[in-house]
Coordinates of C-alpha atoms in Angstrom, one line a residue:
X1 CA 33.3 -96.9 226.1
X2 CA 35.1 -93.8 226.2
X3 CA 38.4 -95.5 224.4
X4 CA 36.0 -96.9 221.8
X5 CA 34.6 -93.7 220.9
X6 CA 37.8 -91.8 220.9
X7 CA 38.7 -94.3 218.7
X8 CA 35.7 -93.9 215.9
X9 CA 36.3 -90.5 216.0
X10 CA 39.8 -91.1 214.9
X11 CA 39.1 -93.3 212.6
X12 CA 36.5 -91.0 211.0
X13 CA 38.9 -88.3 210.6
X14 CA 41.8 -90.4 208.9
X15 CA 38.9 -91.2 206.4
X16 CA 37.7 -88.0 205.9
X17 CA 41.2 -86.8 205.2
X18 CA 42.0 -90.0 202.9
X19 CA 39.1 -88.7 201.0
X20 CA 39.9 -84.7 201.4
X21 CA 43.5 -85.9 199.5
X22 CA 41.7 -88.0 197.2
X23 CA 39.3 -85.3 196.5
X24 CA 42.3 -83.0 196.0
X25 CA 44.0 -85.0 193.3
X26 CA 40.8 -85.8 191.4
X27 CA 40.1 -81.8 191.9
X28 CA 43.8 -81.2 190.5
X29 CA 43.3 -83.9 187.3
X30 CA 39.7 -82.8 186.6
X31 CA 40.4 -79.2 185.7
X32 CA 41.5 -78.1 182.5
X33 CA 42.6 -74.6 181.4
X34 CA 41.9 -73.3 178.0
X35 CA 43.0 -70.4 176.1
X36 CA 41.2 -69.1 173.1
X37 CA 40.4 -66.1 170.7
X38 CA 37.4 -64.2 172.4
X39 CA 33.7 -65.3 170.6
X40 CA 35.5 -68.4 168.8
X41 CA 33.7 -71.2 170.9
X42 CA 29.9 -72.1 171.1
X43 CA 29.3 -72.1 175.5
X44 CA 26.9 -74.9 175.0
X45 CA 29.9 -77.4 173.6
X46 CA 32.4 -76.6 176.4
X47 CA 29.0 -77.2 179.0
X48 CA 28.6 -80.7 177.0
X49 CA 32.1 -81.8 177.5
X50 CA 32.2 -80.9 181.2
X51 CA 28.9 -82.7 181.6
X52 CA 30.0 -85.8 180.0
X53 CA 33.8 -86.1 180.7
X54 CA 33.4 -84.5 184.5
X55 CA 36.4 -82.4 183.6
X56 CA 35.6 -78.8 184.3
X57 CA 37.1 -76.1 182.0
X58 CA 38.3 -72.7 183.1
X59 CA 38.2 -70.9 179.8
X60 CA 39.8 -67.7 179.0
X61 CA 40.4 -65.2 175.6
X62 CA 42.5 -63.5 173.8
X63 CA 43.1 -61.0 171.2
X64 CA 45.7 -61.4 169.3
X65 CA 48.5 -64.1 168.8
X66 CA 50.8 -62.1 170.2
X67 CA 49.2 -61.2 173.2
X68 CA 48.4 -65.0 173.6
X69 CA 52.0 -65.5 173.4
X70 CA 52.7 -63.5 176.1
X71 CA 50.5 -65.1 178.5
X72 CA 51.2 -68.6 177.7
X73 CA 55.1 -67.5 178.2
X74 CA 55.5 -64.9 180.6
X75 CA 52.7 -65.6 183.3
X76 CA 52.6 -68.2 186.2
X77 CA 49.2 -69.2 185.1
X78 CA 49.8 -72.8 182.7
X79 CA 47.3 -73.6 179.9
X80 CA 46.6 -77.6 178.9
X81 CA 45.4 -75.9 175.6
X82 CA 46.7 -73.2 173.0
X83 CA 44.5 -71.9 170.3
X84 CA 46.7 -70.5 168.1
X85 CA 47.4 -69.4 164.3
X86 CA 50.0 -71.3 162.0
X87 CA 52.7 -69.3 162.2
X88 CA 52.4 -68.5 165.8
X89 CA 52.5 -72.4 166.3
X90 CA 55.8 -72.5 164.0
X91 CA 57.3 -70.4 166.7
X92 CA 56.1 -72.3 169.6
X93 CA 57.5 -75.3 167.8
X94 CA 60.8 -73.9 167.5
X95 CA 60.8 -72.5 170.8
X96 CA 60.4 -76.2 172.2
X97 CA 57.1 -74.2 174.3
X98 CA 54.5 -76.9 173.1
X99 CA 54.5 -80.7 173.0
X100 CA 53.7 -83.6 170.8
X101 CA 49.8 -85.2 171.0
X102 CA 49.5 -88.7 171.5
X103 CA 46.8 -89.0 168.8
X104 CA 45.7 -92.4 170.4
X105 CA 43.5 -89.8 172.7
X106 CA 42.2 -88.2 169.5
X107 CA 40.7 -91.1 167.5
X108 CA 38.1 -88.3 165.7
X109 CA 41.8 -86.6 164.3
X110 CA 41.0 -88.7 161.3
X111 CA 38.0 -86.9 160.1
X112 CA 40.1 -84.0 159.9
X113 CA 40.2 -82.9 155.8
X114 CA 43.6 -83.8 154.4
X115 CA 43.2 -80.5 152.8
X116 CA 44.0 -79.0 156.5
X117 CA 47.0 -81.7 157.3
X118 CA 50.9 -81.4 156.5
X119 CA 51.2 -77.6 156.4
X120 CA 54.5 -76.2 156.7
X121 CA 54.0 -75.0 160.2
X122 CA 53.6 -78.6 161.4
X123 CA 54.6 -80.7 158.4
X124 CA 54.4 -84.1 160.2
X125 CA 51.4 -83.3 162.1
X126 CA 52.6 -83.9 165.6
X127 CA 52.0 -80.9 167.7
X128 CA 48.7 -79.3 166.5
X129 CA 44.7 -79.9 165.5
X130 CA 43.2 -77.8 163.5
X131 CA 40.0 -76.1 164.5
X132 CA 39.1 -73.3 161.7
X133 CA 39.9 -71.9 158.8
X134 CA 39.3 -69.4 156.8
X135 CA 40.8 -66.6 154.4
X136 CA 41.2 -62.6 153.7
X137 CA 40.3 -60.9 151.1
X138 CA 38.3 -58.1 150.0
X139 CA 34.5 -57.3 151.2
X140 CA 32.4 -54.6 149.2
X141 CA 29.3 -53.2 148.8
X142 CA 27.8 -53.7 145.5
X143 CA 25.5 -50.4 145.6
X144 CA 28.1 -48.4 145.8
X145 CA 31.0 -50.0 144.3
X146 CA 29.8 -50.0 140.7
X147 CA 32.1 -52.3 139.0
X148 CA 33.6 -56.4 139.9
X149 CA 36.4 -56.3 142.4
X150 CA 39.0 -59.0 141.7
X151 CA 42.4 -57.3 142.6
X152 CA 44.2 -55.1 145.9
X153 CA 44.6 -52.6 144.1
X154 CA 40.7 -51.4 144.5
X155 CA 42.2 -50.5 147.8
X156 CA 44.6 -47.8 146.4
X157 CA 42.0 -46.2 143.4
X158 CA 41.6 -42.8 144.2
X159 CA 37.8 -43.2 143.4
X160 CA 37.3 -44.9 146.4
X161 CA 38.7 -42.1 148.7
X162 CA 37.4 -41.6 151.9
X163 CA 35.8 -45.4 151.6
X164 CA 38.2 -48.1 152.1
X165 CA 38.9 -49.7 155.0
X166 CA 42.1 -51.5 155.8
X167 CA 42.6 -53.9 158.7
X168 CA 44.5 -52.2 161.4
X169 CA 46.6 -55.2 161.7
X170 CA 50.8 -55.2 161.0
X171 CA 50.7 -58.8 159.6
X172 CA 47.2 -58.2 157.1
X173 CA 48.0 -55.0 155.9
X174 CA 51.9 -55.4 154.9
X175 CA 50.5 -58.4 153.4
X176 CA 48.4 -57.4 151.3
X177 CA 50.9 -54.5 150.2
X178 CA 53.4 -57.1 149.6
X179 CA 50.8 -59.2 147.2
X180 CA 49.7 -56.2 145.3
X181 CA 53.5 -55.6 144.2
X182 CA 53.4 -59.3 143.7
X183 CA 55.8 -60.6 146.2
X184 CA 55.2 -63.1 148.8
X185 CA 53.5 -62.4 151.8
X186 CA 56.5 -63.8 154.1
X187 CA 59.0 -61.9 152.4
X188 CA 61.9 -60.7 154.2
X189 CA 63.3 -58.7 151.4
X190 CA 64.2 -55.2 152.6
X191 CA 63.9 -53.8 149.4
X192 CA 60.4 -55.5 148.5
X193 CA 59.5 -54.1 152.5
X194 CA 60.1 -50.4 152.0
X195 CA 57.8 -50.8 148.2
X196 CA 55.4 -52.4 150.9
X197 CA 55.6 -49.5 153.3
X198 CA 55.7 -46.8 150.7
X199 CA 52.1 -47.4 149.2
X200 CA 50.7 -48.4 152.4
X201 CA 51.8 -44.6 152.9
X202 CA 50.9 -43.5 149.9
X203 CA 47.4 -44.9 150.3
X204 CA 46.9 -42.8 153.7
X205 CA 45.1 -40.2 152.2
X206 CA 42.1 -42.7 150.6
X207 CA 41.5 -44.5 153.5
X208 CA 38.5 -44.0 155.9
X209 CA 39.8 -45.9 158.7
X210 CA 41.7 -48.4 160.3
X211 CA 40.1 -51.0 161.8
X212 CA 39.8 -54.8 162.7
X213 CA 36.9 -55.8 164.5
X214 CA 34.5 -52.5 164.6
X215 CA 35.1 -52.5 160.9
X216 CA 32.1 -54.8 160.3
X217 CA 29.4 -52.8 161.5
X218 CA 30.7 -49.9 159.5
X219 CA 30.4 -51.9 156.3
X220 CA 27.3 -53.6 157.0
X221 CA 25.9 -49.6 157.6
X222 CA 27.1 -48.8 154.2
X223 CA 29.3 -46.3 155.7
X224 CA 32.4 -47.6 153.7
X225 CA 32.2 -49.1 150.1
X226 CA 35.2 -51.9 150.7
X227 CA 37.6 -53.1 153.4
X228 CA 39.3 -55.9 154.0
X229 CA 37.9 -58.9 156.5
X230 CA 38.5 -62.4 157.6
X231 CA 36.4 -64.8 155.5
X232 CA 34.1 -65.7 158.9
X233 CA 33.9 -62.2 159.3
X234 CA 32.5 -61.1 155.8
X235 CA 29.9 -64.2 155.2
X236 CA 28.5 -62.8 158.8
X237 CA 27.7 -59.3 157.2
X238 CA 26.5 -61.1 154.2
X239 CA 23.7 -62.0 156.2
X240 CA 23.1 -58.5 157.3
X241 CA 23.4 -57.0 154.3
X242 CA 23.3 -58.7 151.2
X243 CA 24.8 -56.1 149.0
X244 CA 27.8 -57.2 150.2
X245 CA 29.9 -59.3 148.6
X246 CA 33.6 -61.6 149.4
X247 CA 36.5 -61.8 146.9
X248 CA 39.8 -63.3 146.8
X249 CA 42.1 -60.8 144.8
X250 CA 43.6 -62.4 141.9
X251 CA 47.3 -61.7 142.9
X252 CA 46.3 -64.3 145.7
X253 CA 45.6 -63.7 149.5
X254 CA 46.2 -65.5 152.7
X255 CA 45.2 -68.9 154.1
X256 CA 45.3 -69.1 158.0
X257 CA 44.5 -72.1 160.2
X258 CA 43.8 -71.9 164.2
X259 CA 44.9 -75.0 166.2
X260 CA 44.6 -76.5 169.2
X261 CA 48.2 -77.3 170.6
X262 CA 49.1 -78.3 174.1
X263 CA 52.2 -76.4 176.1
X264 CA 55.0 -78.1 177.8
X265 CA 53.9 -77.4 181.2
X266 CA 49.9 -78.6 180.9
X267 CA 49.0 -79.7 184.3
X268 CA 46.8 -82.0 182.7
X269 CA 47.7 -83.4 178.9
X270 CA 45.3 -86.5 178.3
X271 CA 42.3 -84.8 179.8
X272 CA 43.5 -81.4 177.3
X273 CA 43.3 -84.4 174.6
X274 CA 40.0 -85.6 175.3
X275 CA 38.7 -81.9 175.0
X276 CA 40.1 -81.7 171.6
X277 CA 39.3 -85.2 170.7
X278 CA 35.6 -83.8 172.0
X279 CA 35.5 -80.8 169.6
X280 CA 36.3 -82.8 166.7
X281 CA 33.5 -84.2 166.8
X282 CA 31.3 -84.0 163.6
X283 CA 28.2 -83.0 165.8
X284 CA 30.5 -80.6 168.2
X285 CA 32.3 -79.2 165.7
X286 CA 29.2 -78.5 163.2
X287 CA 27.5 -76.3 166.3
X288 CA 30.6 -74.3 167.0
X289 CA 30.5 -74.1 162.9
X290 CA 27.5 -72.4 163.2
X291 CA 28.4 -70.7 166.2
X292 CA 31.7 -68.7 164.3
X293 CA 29.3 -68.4 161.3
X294 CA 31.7 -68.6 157.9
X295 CA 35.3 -70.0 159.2
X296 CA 35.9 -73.2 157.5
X297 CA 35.2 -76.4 160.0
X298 CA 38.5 -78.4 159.4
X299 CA 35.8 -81.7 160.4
X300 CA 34.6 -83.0 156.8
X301 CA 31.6 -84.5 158.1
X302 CA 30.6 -81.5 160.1
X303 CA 29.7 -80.1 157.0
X304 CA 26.7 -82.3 156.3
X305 CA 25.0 -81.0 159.5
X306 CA 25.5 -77.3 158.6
X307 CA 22.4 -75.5 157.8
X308 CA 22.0 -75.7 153.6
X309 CA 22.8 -71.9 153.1
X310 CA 25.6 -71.9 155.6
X311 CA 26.7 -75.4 154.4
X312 CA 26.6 -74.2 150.4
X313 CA 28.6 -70.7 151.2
X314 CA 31.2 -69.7 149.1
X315 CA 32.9 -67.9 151.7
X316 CA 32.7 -70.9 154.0
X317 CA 33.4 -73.9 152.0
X318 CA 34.9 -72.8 148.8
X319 CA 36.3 -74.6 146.1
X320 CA 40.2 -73.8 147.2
X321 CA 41.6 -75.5 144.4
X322 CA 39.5 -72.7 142.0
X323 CA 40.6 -69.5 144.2
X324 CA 44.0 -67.5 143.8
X325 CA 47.3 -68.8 145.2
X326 CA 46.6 -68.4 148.8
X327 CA 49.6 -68.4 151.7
X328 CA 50.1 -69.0 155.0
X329 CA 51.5 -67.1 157.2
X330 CA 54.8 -68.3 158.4
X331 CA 56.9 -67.1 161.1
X332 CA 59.3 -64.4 161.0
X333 CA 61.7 -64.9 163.7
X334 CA 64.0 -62.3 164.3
X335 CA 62.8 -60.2 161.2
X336 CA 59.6 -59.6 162.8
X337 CA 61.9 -56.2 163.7
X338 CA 61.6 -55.4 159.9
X339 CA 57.8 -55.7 160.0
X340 CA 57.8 -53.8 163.4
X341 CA 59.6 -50.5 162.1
X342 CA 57.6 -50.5 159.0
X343 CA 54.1 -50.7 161.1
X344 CA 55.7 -48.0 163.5
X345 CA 56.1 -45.6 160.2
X346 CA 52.9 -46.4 158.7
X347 CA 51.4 -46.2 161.7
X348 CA 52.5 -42.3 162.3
X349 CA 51.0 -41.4 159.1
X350 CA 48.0 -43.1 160.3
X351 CA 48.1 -40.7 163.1
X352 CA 48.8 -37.8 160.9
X353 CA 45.4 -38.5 159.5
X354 CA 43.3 -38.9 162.6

């Protein structure tokens, strides 16, 4: 009897630890890390996905590209999902840092606009999904800007001192120097760089700040008459304030698209799959529409479920083949260093202001 029991017993532990390693692996393929810009993801969506799939999501944010480049490349911790812009994913392409997609886990890919597909950061549309888009341009206040803004250089008119704010951003801001002088926004030219540098110093004097983020609240106060935004950004303050108003300079502006791509060491590639096939969902991806209020759902049908005044926005669904030539941003490889010294320089006149 005693035999028997000692017996059961083992017998009851090999099972349990059968299932403990079971439990482990399912535990291990069940779990998917994501990594994302901070506010750029309705909660409720990734809480749907778990629910239904049983694949929990650890979720975390970023600021920047760069700083998400870091992370993804420098730190132990592996992401099954990237949320980057197009030029960043250029570089991770190049970098052989993210992988392929087997699209035959993403069957909703093809309600993704055409408009969105073959861009020049991932011409054959192999490594990347697009999530948002959107633009940058020029948000002003119409009771105290008296006149139609249509060009960058409203950001250099000395009438405006004291009320303009520029986006405190190397990449934007040398940008949009670069398009007022009427050169591309990639350019590498050294010459057409130090023009670029020289009235981003020269406008020092006119400017009220430099900000990104923290900028939008000073608009929607009326606190500043102009500044420069993300499209998503401005048709947000629109609702706040509707004396503001979004325009794409006529010299043209930029075009950027976010992503989803999966690194090279994801722990756990057809379950990252199914959470993008997930989000492009017309119904998913019209709530996290709503959610990022004004970026530009890359999911054509999504845009059926929007609310009318979101879905009829200007800002969020415009005519692109009425606006000004519009870039994207492409990656600068080692030249980055050129972009780099000229932020440094600007930068110290900045300080010479504060």
């Amino acid at each position: 009897m005693k035999k028997n029991k000692i017996l059961l017993i083992g017998l009851v532990f090999i099972i349990a630890m059968l299932l403990s390693s079971c439990g482990g692996s399912s535990s291990s393929t069940a779990t998917i890390n994501v990594y994302n810009a901070g506010e750029y993801m309705d909660p409720s969506t990734i809480k749907e996905f778990e629910k239904e799939t049983g694949i929990r999501v650890v979720y975390d944010t970023f600021a920047s590209n760069e700083d998400m480049y870091i992370k993804a490349t420098q730190s132990k911790d592996a992401y099954d999902i990237l949320v980057p812009s197009d030029y960043m994913i250029e570089r991770l392409i190049k970098e052989d840092i993210i992988q392929k997609l087997d699209f035959n886990n993403i069957p909703n890919y093809s309600g993704i606009s055409s408009a969105l597909k073959n861009k020049e950061f991932d011409p054959n549309n192999e490594y990347s999904v697009p999530y948002f888009a959107g633009t940058v341009g020029i948000i002003y206040n119409t009771e105290m800007v008296s006149e139609d803004i249509n060009s960058w250089n409203a950001l250099w008119d000395a009438k405006y001192k004291n009320q303009i704010i520029m986006y405190n951003s190397q990449r934007d801001s040398i940008a949009i120097a670069l398009k007022k002088l009427g050169y591309s926004m990639n350019s590498i030219d050294k010459t057409q760089l130090e023009e670029a540098k020289e009235i981003l110093i020269q406008q020092k004097p006119l400017v009220y700040a430099y900000l990104t983020d923290d900028g939008r609240d000073v608009l929607v106060q009326g606190d500043a008459a102009m500044g420069v935004m993300y499209s998503g950004d401005a048709a947000l303050m629109m609702e706040n304030n509707s004396s503001l108003k979004y325009v794409i300079p006529k010299e043209g502006s930029n075009i950027w698209i976010d992503s989803f791509v999966i690194p090279k060491n994801a722990k756990n590639k057809e379950a990252a799959e199914k959470f993008i096939d997930f989000m492009c969902r017309p119904e998913i991806a019209a709530k996290n529409a709503e959610y990022c209020v004004g970026y530009t759902s890359p999911v054509d049908a999504a845009k059926d479920l929007l609310p009318e005044k979101l879905k009829n926005s200007e800002v969020a669904y415009p005519d692109y083949s009425k606006l000004p030539e519009l870039e994207s941003y492409k990656d600068l490889g080692e030249n980055v260093s050129l972009y780099d010294k000229i932020w440094t320089e600007v930068s110290a006149t900045m300080n010479e202001k504060l």
